[in-house]
Amino acid sequence: MSAAARSGEAAGLMDRMYRHQRHIYDASRKFYLLGRDGMIAALDPPLGGSVLEIGCGTGRNLIKLAQTYPNAVCYGLDVSEEMLVTARRNVERAGLSHRITLAQADATAFDPQVLFGLGGFDRIVISYALSMIPPWQGVVAQALRTLAPDGSLHIVDFGDQAGLPGPFKAVLNRWLTLFHVTPRPDLGETLDALARAEGVRARTTRLYRGYAVHAVAERGVA
Ligand SMILES: C[S@@+](CC[C@H](N)C(=O)[O-])C[C@H]1O[C@@H](n2cnc3c(N)ncnc32)[C@H](O)[C@@H]1O
């Protein structure tokens, strides 16, 4: 299958899933997409810095980001045009259309120059999207290559569940499968290996007994 066909397939799947869910997405996901606000609080972009969210969904994180860092210039991409309809409306309602630019694109094959006129970003955020993208390692690799010289990549997602009780894990995983979500237990190790290949330092923190993971890779840190 060609790359364009794969992107079209991903867009179709996500559009079908979020066509109706997008209306209750933020209200429902706040209970289980844990760690997003902590990631935003630790982002600390430079003055006037650029921040890209890959898989931005309804724009919830970008709006929080823009409000938390009033000098940052924000960009978001998502494969689902349905999600972007909600994101555009939310951004407009928040009065942030002049600071947040949104575009439809597949995280596995996007050109930041074509989409946003930028070659690299000071901060890149990927929040609960890698667990929905089958070739997620390629997305991490591209994100690392798309960092500005002192840029950093910030990931939050479902974790390895190592400290969670067995029955809870079983129910959680069955439920996540319904939403096409596959936790990536080796996210930390994979990021570490990909980051080392790029000369970037990475660190991973397990949250809530491994329910979630917060990983950061920083370019320019010895
Ligand atoms: C669980 S939502 C997370 C949204 C947002 N990041 C958040 O934290 O609320 C995952 C998002 O990733 C998007 N997505 C899935 N596959 C994608 C791909 N291949 N390229 C870009 N976005 C993708 C979905 O459309 C969806 O909006």
mmCIF file of C-alpha atoms in Angstrom, residues 88-183:
data_model
loop_
_atom_site.group_PDB
_atom_site.id
_atom_site.type_symbol
_atom_site.label_atom_id
_atom_site.label_comp_id
_atom_site.label_asym_id
_atom_site.label_seq_id
_atom_site.Cartn_x
_atom_site.Cartn_y
_atom_site.Cartn_z
ATOM 1 C CA ARG A 88 -11.002 25.200 14.942
ATOM 2 C CA ARG A 89 -14.257 26.058 16.683
ATOM 3 C CA ASN A 90 -12.674 25.708 20.159
ATOM 4 C CA VAL A 91 -9.659 27.822 19.193
ATOM 5 C CA GLU A 92 -11.907 30.517 17.785
ATOM 6 C CA ARG A 93 -14.127 30.521 20.889
ATOM 7 C CA ALA A 94 -11.008 30.898 23.052
ATOM 8 C CA GLY A 95 -10.014 33.934 20.964
ATOM 9 C CA LEU A 96 -6.732 32.280 19.995
ATOM 10 C CA SER A 97 -7.022 31.945 16.212
ATOM 11 C CA HIS A 98 -4.151 34.405 15.767
ATOM 12 C CA ARG A 99 -1.822 32.224 17.908
ATOM 13 C CA ILE A 100 -2.820 28.669 16.970
ATOM 14 C CA THR A 101 -2.532 27.361 13.397
ATOM 15 C CA LEU A 102 -4.144 24.018 12.582
ATOM 16 C CA ALA A 103 -3.614 21.678 9.634
ATOM 17 C CA GLN A 104 -4.788 18.285 8.452
ATOM 18 C CA ALA A 105 -1.881 15.850 8.076
ATOM 19 C CA ASP A 106 -0.759 12.324 8.843
ATOM 20 C CA ALA A 107 1.793 12.215 11.652
ATOM 21 C CA THR A 108 3.665 9.438 9.843
ATOM 22 C CA ALA A 109 4.409 11.607 6.792
ATOM 23 C CA PHE A 110 4.185 15.363 7.196
ATOM 24 C CA ASP A 111 6.294 18.228 5.930
ATOM 25 C CA PRO A 112 6.391 21.070 8.514
ATOM 26 C CA GLN A 113 7.672 23.505 5.892
ATOM 27 C CA VAL A 114 4.715 22.845 3.590
ATOM 28 C CA LEU A 115 2.156 22.806 6.428
ATOM 29 C CA PHE A 116 3.373 25.702 8.550
ATOM 30 C CA GLY A 117 6.341 27.280 6.767
ATOM 31 C CA LEU A 118 8.718 26.122 9.525
ATOM 32 C CA GLY A 119 11.575 23.626 9.433
ATOM 33 C CA GLY A 120 11.719 22.983 13.172
ATOM 34 C CA PHE A 121 9.929 23.665 16.456
ATOM 35 C CA ASP A 122 11.164 24.643 19.926
ATOM 36 C CA ARG A 123 8.736 22.220 21.535
ATOM 37 C CA ILE A 124 6.871 19.247 20.081
ATOM 38 C CA VAL A 125 4.069 17.601 22.046
ATOM 39 C CA ILE A 126 2.498 14.184 21.390
ATOM 40 C CA SER A 127 -0.339 13.485 23.811
ATOM 41 C CA TYR A 128 -2.179 10.155 23.728
ATOM 42 C CA ALA A 129 -1.693 9.879 19.962
ATOM 43 C CA LEU A 130 1.171 7.354 19.675
ATOM 44 C CA SER A 131 -1.091 4.666 21.165
ATOM 45 C CA MET A 132 -3.420 5.175 18.175
ATOM 46 C CA ILE A 133 -0.818 5.214 15.403
ATOM 47 C CA PRO A 134 0.431 1.739 14.357
ATOM 48 C CA PRO A 135 3.812 2.925 12.963
ATOM 49 C CA TRP A 136 4.369 5.108 16.060
ATOM 50 C CA GLN A 137 8.145 4.645 16.148
ATOM 51 C CA GLY A 138 8.425 6.503 12.821
ATOM 52 C CA VAL A 139 6.384 9.377 14.262
ATOM 53 C CA VAL A 140 8.799 9.671 17.210
ATOM 54 C CA ALA A 141 11.790 9.550 14.844
ATOM 55 C CA GLN A 142 10.368 12.310 12.645
ATOM 56 C CA ALA A 143 9.458 14.436 15.674
ATOM 57 C CA LEU A 144 13.058 14.204 16.930
ATOM 58 C CA ARG A 145 14.353 15.262 13.506
ATOM 59 C CA THR A 146 11.890 18.175 13.469
ATOM 60 C CA LEU A 147 13.199 19.765 16.683
ATOM 61 C CA ALA A 148 14.904 23.160 16.576
ATOM 62 C CA PRO A 149 18.567 23.160 17.783
ATOM 63 C CA ASP A 150 17.636 23.535 21.494
ATOM 64 C CA GLY A 151 14.202 22.004 21.100
ATOM 65 C CA SER A 152 12.537 19.260 23.101
ATOM 66 C CA LEU A 153 9.949 16.559 22.477
ATOM 67 C CA HIS A 154 7.319 15.881 25.156
ATOM 68 C CA ILE A 155 5.221 12.729 25.106
ATOM 69 C CA VAL A 156 2.411 11.606 27.390
ATOM 70 C CA ASP A 157 0.508 8.379 26.779
ATOM 71 C CA PHE A 158 -0.692 5.136 28.307
ATOM 72 C CA GLY A 159 2.145 3.377 30.124
ATOM 73 C CA ASP A 160 3.381 -0.171 30.753
ATOM 74 C CA GLN A 161 0.766 -0.705 33.535
ATOM 75 C CA ALA A 162 3.445 -2.515 35.567
ATOM 76 C CA GLY A 163 2.087 -1.482 38.985
ATOM 77 C CA LEU A 164 -1.633 -1.865 38.224
ATOM 78 C CA PRO A 165 -3.725 -4.754 39.591
ATOM 79 C CA GLY A 166 -4.329 -7.541 37.015
ATOM 80 C CA PRO A 167 -8.146 -7.315 36.841
ATOM 81 C CA PHE A 168 -7.982 -3.532 36.382
ATOM 82 C CA LYS A 169 -5.437 -3.958 33.584
ATOM 83 C CA ALA A 170 -7.618 -6.536 31.830
ATOM 84 C CA VAL A 171 -10.698 -4.282 31.888
ATOM 85 C CA LEU A 172 -8.671 -1.219 30.892
ATOM 86 C CA ASN A 173 -7.092 -2.939 27.891
ATOM 87 C CA ARG A 174 -10.387 -4.379 26.665
ATOM 88 C CA TRP A 175 -11.912 -0.919 26.894
ATOM 89 C CA LEU A 176 -8.983 0.794 25.147
ATOM 90 C CA THR A 177 -9.217 -1.706 22.283
ATOM 91 C CA LEU A 178 -12.742 -0.454 21.566
ATOM 92 C CA PHE A 179 -11.185 2.940 20.818
ATOM 93 C CA HIS A 180 -8.322 1.558 18.669
ATOM 94 C CA VAL A 181 -5.861 2.358 21.462
ATOM 95 C CA THR A 182 -2.810 0.134 21.995
ATOM 96 C CA PRO A 183 -0.539 1.103 24.911
#
